[in-house]
Amino acid sequence: MAIDLKGKDLLSLRDWSAEEIWQVLKTAEYLKMCHYAGKENEVLKGKTLAMIFTKPSTRTRVSFEVGMTQLGGHALYLSASDLQLGRGETVADTGKVLSRYVNGIMIRTYKQNDVEGLAAGASVPVINGLTDDFHPCQVLADLLTIYEKKGRISGLRLSYIGDGNNMTHSLMLGGAKLGMSVACASPAGFRPDPAVVETARLAAASTGAEIAVVESALEAASGADIVYTDVFVSMGQDAERERKLKALADHQVTEAVMARASANAIFMHCLPAHRGEEVTAGVIDGPQSVVFDEAENRLHAQKALMALVM
């Protein structure tokens, strides 16, 4: 593959073609093979990634920082208290200033508008490490994991069960572009954004995938190749905790739900997980779970992304 991604932002998978996503996945596969062979590719030697965190994370920080080190570069951690982001300085101006110092910017924050504003000002690639609307880096790792476990992506069926959140949106977009059907089971009031669902359906029209939103977890899981869930209460939603847990109680991934999926179905979760809430311990710690392979693939997928865009 010879698609040039240098300088391209990753704000959401809406803006990426199937060919561009595959370029990342195949590069990740190659870099992972090199890593296990003890032959790191220092393609980013002398380059620096600024990592902006207004929302902390174990996997995002460690995978990006270690990834930059393995690629020969340097990662600079910037917390909300280190910057005047959106307070004393506009988001766009922050992007302009950082572009004079670094070769790429990763931001993990709440508002999608902040990521887009940063990219509008920056002259270096901006990577969305997570917002309330999208989590594209996680889905690149998920797609890599599915490809490793199933040998293909097109034609598979993924069932997402739980809160229709940023993970749901990104799985629908990524799945649709690569020909993987995605069915989301969420109760009323917790379903994915209809505009994102429609965007995914438009993308799916050319790949043969199907995008569905249903009520029943058992219906969504029926015949699925992958069963996926996420926490019911995300960071910053503590005030809604009791309401969400009650509303989503029937959408826990249990052994009964997994039994409705295909016999060789895998279970996925972006982590951190709350056993006894969105998933039972028997499922996440059981033989069908690939959650820690999935977590590892954050490193390899993001190394590929950084190597290609920076």
mmCIF file of C-alpha atoms in Angstrom:
data_model
loop_
_atom_site.group_PDB
_atom_site.id
_atom_site.type_symbol
_atom_site.label_atom_id
_atom_site.label_comp_id
_atom_site.label_asym_id
_atom_site.label_seq_id
_atom_site.Cartn_x
_atom_site.Cartn_y
_atom_site.Cartn_z
ATOM 1 C CA MET A 1 0.000 0.000 0.000
ATOM 2 C CA ALA A 2 1.298 3.431 -0.857
ATOM 3 C CA ILE A 3 -1.171 5.965 0.538
ATOM 4 C CA ASP A 4 0.547 9.114 1.784
ATOM 5 C CA LEU A 5 -0.941 10.116 5.155
ATOM 6 C CA LYS A 6 1.784 12.553 6.193
ATOM 7 C CA GLY A 7 0.271 15.621 7.837
ATOM 8 C CA LYS A 8 -3.260 14.176 8.040
ATOM 9 C CA ASP A 9 -5.352 14.800 11.171
ATOM 10 C CA LEU A 10 -7.317 12.036 12.898
ATOM 11 C CA LEU A 11 -10.272 13.877 14.387
ATOM 12 C CA SER A 12 -12.814 11.136 13.690
ATOM 13 C CA LEU A 13 -13.068 8.147 11.356
ATOM 14 C CA ARG A 14 -15.714 10.094 9.411
ATOM 15 C CA ASP A 15 -12.870 11.775 7.543
ATOM 16 C CA TRP A 16 -10.857 8.622 6.763
ATOM 17 C CA SER A 17 -11.353 6.270 3.837
ATOM 18 C CA ALA A 18 -11.260 2.484 4.050
ATOM 19 C CA GLU A 19 -7.906 2.537 2.239
ATOM 20 C CA GLU A 20 -6.442 4.976 4.762
ATOM 21 C CA ILE A 21 -7.660 2.889 7.707
ATOM 22 C CA TRP A 22 -6.176 -0.252 6.133
ATOM 23 C CA GLN A 23 -2.870 1.574 5.675
ATOM 24 C CA VAL A 24 -2.741 2.070 9.455
ATOM 25 C CA LEU A 25 -3.747 -1.533 10.207
ATOM 26 C CA LYS A 26 -1.199 -3.098 7.871
ATOM 27 C CA THR A 27 1.539 -0.759 9.133
ATOM 28 C CA ALA A 28 0.587 -1.686 12.704
ATOM 29 C CA GLU A 29 0.825 -5.364 11.815
ATOM 30 C CA TYR A 30 4.324 -4.800 10.433
ATOM 31 C CA LEU A 31 5.521 -2.686 13.382
ATOM 32 C CA LYS A 32 4.143 -5.229 15.858
ATOM 33 C CA MET A 33 6.039 -8.010 14.079
ATOM 34 C CA CYS A 34 9.232 -5.919 14.198
ATOM 35 C CA HIS A 35 8.693 -5.178 17.892
ATOM 36 C CA TYR A 36 8.462 -8.853 18.796
ATOM 37 C CA ALA A 37 11.509 -9.571 16.647
ATOM 38 C CA GLY A 38 13.446 -6.983 18.677
ATOM 39 C CA LYS A 39 13.840 -4.644 15.696
ATOM 40 C CA GLU A 40 12.265 -1.280 16.457
ATOM 41 C CA ASN A 41 11.859 1.204 13.590
ATOM 42 C CA GLU A 42 13.081 4.615 14.734
ATOM 43 C CA VAL A 43 11.222 6.458 11.998
ATOM 44 C CA LEU A 44 10.354 9.366 14.319
ATOM 45 C CA LYS A 45 13.860 9.940 15.635
ATOM 46 C CA GLY A 46 14.273 13.578 16.662
ATOM 47 C CA LYS A 47 10.512 14.253 16.560
ATOM 48 C CA THR A 48 8.257 15.278 19.443
ATOM 49 C CA LEU A 49 4.589 14.587 20.139
ATOM 50 C CA ALA A 50 2.726 16.978 22.456
ATOM 51 C CA MET A 51 0.143 15.058 24.496
ATOM 52 C CA ILE A 52 -2.639 17.252 25.912
ATOM 53 C CA PHE A 53 -4.750 15.682 28.664
ATOM 54 C CA THR A 54 -7.750 17.413 30.187
ATOM 55 C CA LYS A 55 -9.156 13.900 30.769
ATOM 56 C CA PRO A 56 -6.659 11.387 32.214
ATOM 57 C CA SER A 57 -6.185 7.799 31.009
ATOM 58 C CA THR A 58 -3.891 4.845 31.660
ATOM 59 C CA ARG A 59 -3.887 3.322 28.167
ATOM 60 C CA THR A 60 -3.816 6.562 26.175
ATOM 61 C CA ARG A 61 -0.881 8.111 27.998
ATOM 62 C CA VAL A 62 1.238 4.966 28.280
ATOM 63 C CA SER A 63 0.626 3.715 24.738
ATOM 64 C CA PHE A 64 1.402 7.057 23.080
ATOM 65 C CA GLU A 65 4.414 7.781 25.277
ATOM 66 C CA VAL A 66 5.914 4.297 24.916
ATOM 67 C CA GLY A 67 5.051 4.296 21.230
ATOM 68 C CA MET A 68 6.962 7.505 20.606
ATOM 69 C CA THR A 69 9.957 6.136 22.528
ATOM 70 C CA GLN A 70 9.967 2.925 20.497
ATOM 71 C CA LEU A 71 9.810 4.972 17.275
ATOM 72 C CA GLY A 72 12.849 6.996 18.393
ATOM 73 C CA GLY A 73 10.950 10.147 19.284
ATOM 74 C CA HIS A 74 9.886 11.981 22.426
ATOM 75 C CA ALA A 75 6.453 12.518 23.990
ATOM 76 C CA LEU A 76 5.690 15.617 26.053
ATOM 77 C CA TYR A 77 2.864 15.310 28.618
ATOM 78 C CA LEU A 78 0.777 18.457 29.079
ATOM 79 C CA SER A 79 -2.033 18.466 31.655
ATOM 80 C CA ALA A 80 -4.846 21.005 31.827
ATOM 81 C CA SER A 81 -2.902 22.914 34.493
ATOM 82 C CA ASP A 82 0.111 23.193 32.161
ATOM 83 C CA LEU A 83 -1.837 25.043 29.458
ATOM 84 C CA GLN A 84 -4.182 27.989 29.104
ATOM 85 C CA LEU A 85 -6.333 25.959 26.716
ATOM 86 C CA GLY A 86 -9.566 27.815 26.086
ATOM 87 C CA ARG A 87 -8.976 30.146 29.055
ATOM 88 C CA GLY A 88 -6.188 32.668 28.650
ATOM 89 C CA GLU A 89 -5.584 31.533 25.050
ATOM 90 C CA THR A 90 -7.895 30.297 22.336
ATOM 91 C CA VAL A 91 -7.745 26.660 21.320
ATOM 92 C CA ALA A 92 -6.706 27.649 17.791
ATOM 93 C CA ASP A 93 -3.879 29.833 19.107
ATOM 94 C CA THR A 94 -2.660 26.963 21.256
ATOM 95 C CA GLY A 95 -2.503 24.847 18.095
ATOM 96 C CA LYS A 96 -0.521 27.530 16.302
ATOM 97 C CA VAL A 97 1.960 27.927 19.163
ATOM 98 C CA LEU A 98 2.533 24.202 19.718
ATOM 99 C CA SER A 99 3.079 23.721 15.974
ATOM 100 C CA ARG A 100 6.192 25.905 16.264
ATOM 101 C CA TYR A 101 7.668 23.458 18.803
ATOM 102 C CA VAL A 102 6.448 19.926 18.048
ATOM 103 C CA ASN A 103 5.793 17.593 15.122
ATOM 104 C CA GLY A 104 2.385 16.328 16.195
ATOM 105 C CA ILE A 105 -0.308 16.866 18.819
ATOM 106 C CA MET A 106 -2.482 14.290 20.566
ATOM 107 C CA ILE A 107 -5.355 15.602 22.671
ATOM 108 C CA ARG A 108 -7.654 13.715 25.041
ATOM 109 C CA THR A 109 -10.475 15.968 26.200
ATOM 110 C CA TYR A 110 -14.218 16.370 26.556
ATOM 111 C CA LYS A 111 -15.471 18.527 23.683
ATOM 112 C CA GLN A 112 -15.041 17.492 20.054
ATOM 113 C CA ASN A 113 -15.076 21.195 19.173
ATOM 114 C CA ASP A 114 -11.827 21.666 21.113
ATOM 115 C CA VAL A 115 -10.089 18.996 19.020
ATOM 116 C CA GLU A 116 -11.382 20.522 15.814
ATOM 117 C CA GLY A 117 -10.420 24.029 16.933
ATOM 118 C CA LEU A 118 -6.928 22.856 17.801
ATOM 119 C CA ALA A 119 -6.571 21.252 14.368
ATOM 120 C CA ALA A 120 -7.843 24.393 12.667
ATOM 121 C CA GLY A 121 -4.993 26.371 14.213
ATOM 122 C CA ALA A 122 -2.263 23.739 14.059
ATOM 123 C CA SER A 123 0.049 23.194 11.107
ATOM 124 C CA VAL A 124 1.091 19.746 12.394
ATOM 125 C CA PRO A 125 -1.157 16.655 12.531
ATOM 126 C CA VAL A 126 -3.652 16.502 15.393
ATOM 127 C CA ILE A 127 -4.796 13.157 16.794
ATOM 128 C CA ASN A 128 -8.022 12.754 18.751
ATOM 129 C CA GLY A 129 -7.104 10.655 21.807
ATOM 130 C CA LEU A 130 -10.759 10.715 22.929
ATOM 131 C CA THR A 131 -13.666 13.129 23.167
ATOM 132 C CA ASP A 132 -17.225 12.749 24.387
ATOM 133 C CA ASP A 133 -18.244 12.100 20.764
ATOM 134 C CA PHE A 134 -15.508 9.879 19.294
ATOM 135 C CA HIS A 135 -12.641 7.544 20.199
ATOM 136 C CA PRO A 136 -10.953 6.760 16.851
ATOM 137 C CA CYS A 137 -7.618 5.538 18.268
ATOM 138 C CA GLN A 138 -9.360 2.848 20.298
ATOM 139 C CA VAL A 139 -11.267 1.652 17.243
ATOM 140 C CA LEU A 140 -8.082 1.390 15.173
ATOM 141 C CA ALA A 141 -6.764 -0.923 17.914
ATOM 142 C CA ASP A 142 -10.082 -2.788 17.935
ATOM 143 C CA LEU A 143 -10.041 -3.306 14.177
ATOM 144 C CA LEU A 144 -6.447 -4.554 14.370
ATOM 145 C CA THR A 145 -7.480 -7.021 17.082
ATOM 146 C CA ILE A 146 -10.474 -8.255 15.100
ATOM 147 C CA TYR A 147 -8.300 -8.719 12.021
ATOM 148 C CA GLU A 148 -5.755 -10.705 14.051
ATOM 149 C CA LYS A 149 -8.382 -12.919 15.675
ATOM 150 C CA LYS A 150 -10.703 -13.433 12.700
ATOM 151 C CA GLY A 151 -8.420 -13.052 9.691
ATOM 152 C CA ARG A 152 -10.810 -10.542 8.125
ATOM 153 C CA ILE A 153 -13.088 -7.636 8.954
ATOM 154 C CA SER A 154 -15.490 -7.385 6.022
ATOM 155 C CA GLY A 155 -18.551 -9.572 6.426
ATOM 156 C CA LEU A 156 -18.291 -9.865 10.203
ATOM 157 C CA ARG A 157 -20.997 -8.787 12.658
ATOM 158 C CA LEU A 158 -20.233 -6.778 15.793
ATOM 159 C CA SER A 159 -22.802 -6.359 18.555
ATOM 160 C CA TYR A 160 -22.335 -3.326 20.804
ATOM 161 C CA ILE A 161 -24.379 -3.526 24.003
ATOM 162 C CA GLY A 162 -24.771 -0.656 26.460
ATOM 163 C CA ASP A 163 -24.576 3.131 26.469
ATOM 164 C CA GLY A 164 -24.589 4.582 22.930
ATOM 165 C CA ASN A 165 -21.462 6.670 23.434
ATOM 166 C CA ASN A 166 -18.222 7.736 21.736
ATOM 167 C CA MET A 167 -17.183 4.085 21.359
ATOM 168 C CA THR A 168 -20.471 3.208 19.673
ATOM 169 C CA HIS A 169 -20.053 6.099 17.239
ATOM 170 C CA SER A 170 -16.487 5.187 16.296
ATOM 171 C CA LEU A 171 -17.216 1.451 15.994
ATOM 172 C CA MET A 172 -20.128 2.198 13.667
ATOM 173 C CA LEU A 173 -18.013 4.479 11.474
ATOM 174 C CA GLY A 174 -14.998 2.159 11.363
ATOM 175 C CA GLY A 175 -17.091 -0.952 10.863
ATOM 176 C CA ALA A 176 -19.173 0.585 8.091
ATOM 177 C CA LYS A 177 -16.111 1.719 6.141
ATOM 178 C CA LEU A 178 -14.481 -1.721 6.317
ATOM 179 C CA GLY A 179 -17.640 -3.726 5.598
ATOM 180 C CA MET A 180 -18.356 -4.928 9.162
ATOM 181 C CA SER A 181 -21.977 -4.756 10.333
ATOM 182 C CA VAL A 182 -22.590 -3.137 13.719
ATOM 183 C CA ALA A 183 -25.756 -3.563 15.791
ATOM 184 C CA CYS A 184 -26.117 -1.388 18.885
ATOM 185 C CA ALA A 185 -28.473 -2.395 21.706
ATOM 186 C CA SER A 186 -29.272 0.560 23.968
ATOM 187 C CA PRO A 187 -32.383 1.611 25.899
ATOM 188 C CA ALA A 188 -34.320 4.744 24.972
ATOM 189 C CA GLY A 189 -32.465 7.853 26.078
ATOM 190 C CA PHE A 190 -29.059 6.194 25.786
ATOM 191 C CA ARG A 191 -28.890 5.487 22.071
ATOM 192 C CA PRO A 192 -26.147 6.761 19.750
ATOM 193 C CA ASP A 193 -26.436 10.134 18.019
ATOM 194 C CA PRO A 194 -28.842 9.707 15.062
ATOM 195 C CA ALA A 195 -26.630 11.927 12.874
ATOM 196 C CA VAL A 196 -23.621 9.644 13.432
ATOM 197 C CA VAL A 197 -25.782 6.560 12.811
ATOM 198 C CA GLU A 198 -26.921 8.049 9.502
ATOM 199 C CA THR A 199 -23.337 8.886 8.503
ATOM 200 C CA ALA A 200 -22.337 5.290 9.238
ATOM 201 C CA ARG A 201 -25.286 3.950 7.225
ATOM 202 C CA LEU A 202 -24.275 6.061 4.236
ATOM 203 C CA ALA A 203 -20.746 4.632 4.443
ATOM 204 C CA ALA A 204 -22.128 1.105 4.865
ATOM 205 C CA ALA A 205 -24.196 1.417 1.685
ATOM 206 C CA SER A 206 -21.057 1.014 -0.425
ATOM 207 C CA THR A 207 -19.480 -1.811 1.608
ATOM 208 C CA GLY A 208 -22.426 -4.132 2.211
ATOM 209 C CA ALA A 209 -22.385 -3.603 5.985
ATOM 210 C CA GLU A 210 -25.521 -3.015 8.042
ATOM 211 C CA ILE A 211 -25.865 -0.487 10.870
ATOM 212 C CA ALA A 212 -28.693 -1.116 13.315
ATOM 213 C CA VAL A 213 -29.951 0.306 16.613
ATOM 214 C CA VAL A 214 -32.205 -1.968 18.661
ATOM 215 C CA GLU A 215 -33.519 -2.279 22.217
ATOM 216 C CA SER A 216 -32.730 -5.880 23.105
ATOM 217 C CA ALA A 217 -29.232 -7.056 24.024
ATOM 218 C CA LEU A 218 -30.150 -10.639 23.083
ATOM 219 C CA GLU A 219 -31.413 -9.518 19.679
ATOM 220 C CA ALA A 220 -28.242 -7.567 18.940
ATOM 221 C CA ALA A 221 -25.995 -10.416 20.069
ATOM 222 C CA SER A 222 -27.727 -13.074 17.993
ATOM 223 C CA GLY A 223 -25.154 -14.619 15.627
ATOM 224 C CA ALA A 224 -22.566 -11.903 16.349
ATOM 225 C CA ASP A 225 -18.873 -12.544 15.702
ATOM 226 C CA ILE A 226 -17.834 -9.886 18.219
ATOM 227 C CA VAL A 227 -19.668 -8.734 21.359
ATOM 228 C CA TYR A 228 -18.496 -5.346 22.653
ATOM 229 C CA THR A 229 -19.353 -3.177 25.627
ATOM 230 C CA ASP A 230 -18.047 -0.157 27.534
ATOM 231 C CA VAL A 231 -18.543 1.293 31.003
ATOM 232 C CA PHE A 232 -22.062 2.478 31.757
ATOM 233 C CA VAL A 233 -20.828 5.576 33.603
ATOM 234 C CA SER A 234 -17.987 7.413 31.877
ATOM 235 C CA MET A 235 -15.534 9.846 33.453
ATOM 236 C CA GLY A 236 -17.290 13.080 34.359
ATOM 237 C CA GLN A 237 -20.752 11.466 34.597
ATOM 238 C CA ASP A 238 -20.771 10.738 38.329
ATOM 239 C CA ALA A 239 -23.919 12.814 38.876
ATOM 240 C CA GLU A 240 -25.779 10.505 36.488
ATOM 241 C CA ARG A 241 -24.415 7.294 37.952
ATOM 242 C CA GLU A 242 -27.516 5.874 39.654
ATOM 243 C CA ARG A 243 -29.838 6.844 36.812
ATOM 244 C CA LYS A 244 -27.593 5.256 34.183
ATOM 245 C CA LEU A 245 -26.982 2.053 36.128
ATOM 246 C CA LYS A 246 -30.728 1.571 36.574
ATOM 247 C CA ALA A 247 -31.573 2.333 32.940
ATOM 248 C CA LEU A 248 -28.822 0.074 31.555
ATOM 249 C CA ALA A 249 -29.226 -2.828 33.991
ATOM 250 C CA ASP A 250 -30.774 -5.058 31.305
ATOM 251 C CA HIS A 251 -27.840 -4.385 28.969
ATOM 252 C CA GLN A 252 -25.129 -6.159 30.920
ATOM 253 C CA VAL A 253 -23.071 -8.601 28.845
ATOM 254 C CA THR A 254 -23.655 -11.917 30.591
ATOM 255 C CA GLU A 255 -22.950 -15.547 29.754
ATOM 256 C CA ALA A 256 -26.530 -15.742 28.422
ATOM 257 C CA VAL A 257 -25.837 -12.857 26.027
ATOM 258 C CA MET A 258 -22.602 -14.474 24.833
ATOM 259 C CA ALA A 259 -24.495 -17.734 24.264
ATOM 260 C CA ARG A 260 -26.623 -15.948 21.661
ATOM 261 C CA ALA A 261 -23.519 -14.948 19.679
ATOM 262 C CA SER A 262 -21.711 -17.303 17.304
ATOM 263 C CA ALA A 263 -19.878 -20.229 18.903
ATOM 264 C CA ASN A 264 -16.450 -18.673 18.208
ATOM 265 C CA ALA A 265 -17.432 -15.097 19.096
ATOM 266 C CA ILE A 266 -14.929 -12.911 20.919
ATOM 267 C CA PHE A 267 -15.673 -10.447 23.701
ATOM 268 C CA MET A 268 -14.168 -6.944 23.581
ATOM 269 C CA HIS A 269 -14.076 -3.980 25.971
ATOM 270 C CA CYS A 270 -12.013 -0.799 25.645
ATOM 271 C CA LEU A 271 -11.292 -0.757 29.434
ATOM 272 C CA PRO A 272 -11.323 0.196 32.231
ATOM 273 C CA ALA A 273 -14.035 -2.359 33.083
ATOM 274 C CA HIS A 274 -16.451 -2.509 35.997
ATOM 275 C CA ARG A 275 -17.188 -6.176 36.594
ATOM 276 C CA GLY A 276 -20.747 -6.641 37.759
ATOM 277 C CA GLU A 277 -21.995 -3.528 35.943
ATOM 278 C CA GLU A 278 -21.612 -3.618 32.149
ATOM 279 C CA VAL A 279 -20.137 -7.154 32.063
ATOM 280 C CA THR A 280 -19.946 -10.174 34.336
ATOM 281 C CA ALA A 281 -16.574 -11.391 35.594
ATOM 282 C CA GLY A 282 -17.244 -14.727 33.934
ATOM 283 C CA VAL A 283 -17.355 -13.093 30.498
ATOM 284 C CA ILE A 284 -14.504 -10.597 30.728
ATOM 285 C CA ASP A 285 -12.201 -13.094 32.441
ATOM 286 C CA GLY A 286 -13.426 -16.019 30.358
ATOM 287 C CA PRO A 287 -11.972 -17.798 27.310
ATOM 288 C CA GLN A 288 -13.767 -15.644 24.733
ATOM 289 C CA SER A 289 -12.345 -12.376 26.092
ATOM 290 C CA VAL A 290 -9.557 -10.652 24.139
ATOM 291 C CA VAL A 291 -9.572 -7.416 26.121
ATOM 292 C CA PHE A 292 -5.880 -7.431 27.020
ATOM 293 C CA ASP A 293 -4.772 -8.220 23.460
ATOM 294 C CA GLU A 294 -7.003 -5.302 22.480
ATOM 295 C CA ALA A 295 -5.362 -3.049 25.091
ATOM 296 C CA GLU A 296 -1.892 -3.989 23.832
ATOM 297 C CA ASN A 297 -2.910 -3.129 20.292
ATOM 298 C CA ARG A 298 -3.432 0.491 21.310
ATOM 299 C CA LEU A 299 0.386 0.662 21.288
ATOM 300 C CA HIS A 300 0.853 -0.905 17.862
ATOM 301 C CA ALA A 301 -2.038 0.879 16.112
ATOM 302 C CA GLN A 302 -0.969 4.270 17.478
ATOM 303 C CA LYS A 303 2.665 3.685 16.553
ATOM 304 C CA ALA A 304 1.491 3.045 12.995
ATOM 305 C CA LEU A 305 -0.714 6.142 13.050
ATOM 306 C CA MET A 306 2.085 8.372 14.335
ATOM 307 C CA ALA A 307 4.655 6.928 11.930
ATOM 308 C CA LEU A 308 2.341 7.602 8.986
ATOM 309 C CA VAL A 309 1.029 11.091 9.854
ATOM 310 C CA MET A 310 4.140 12.582 11.514
#
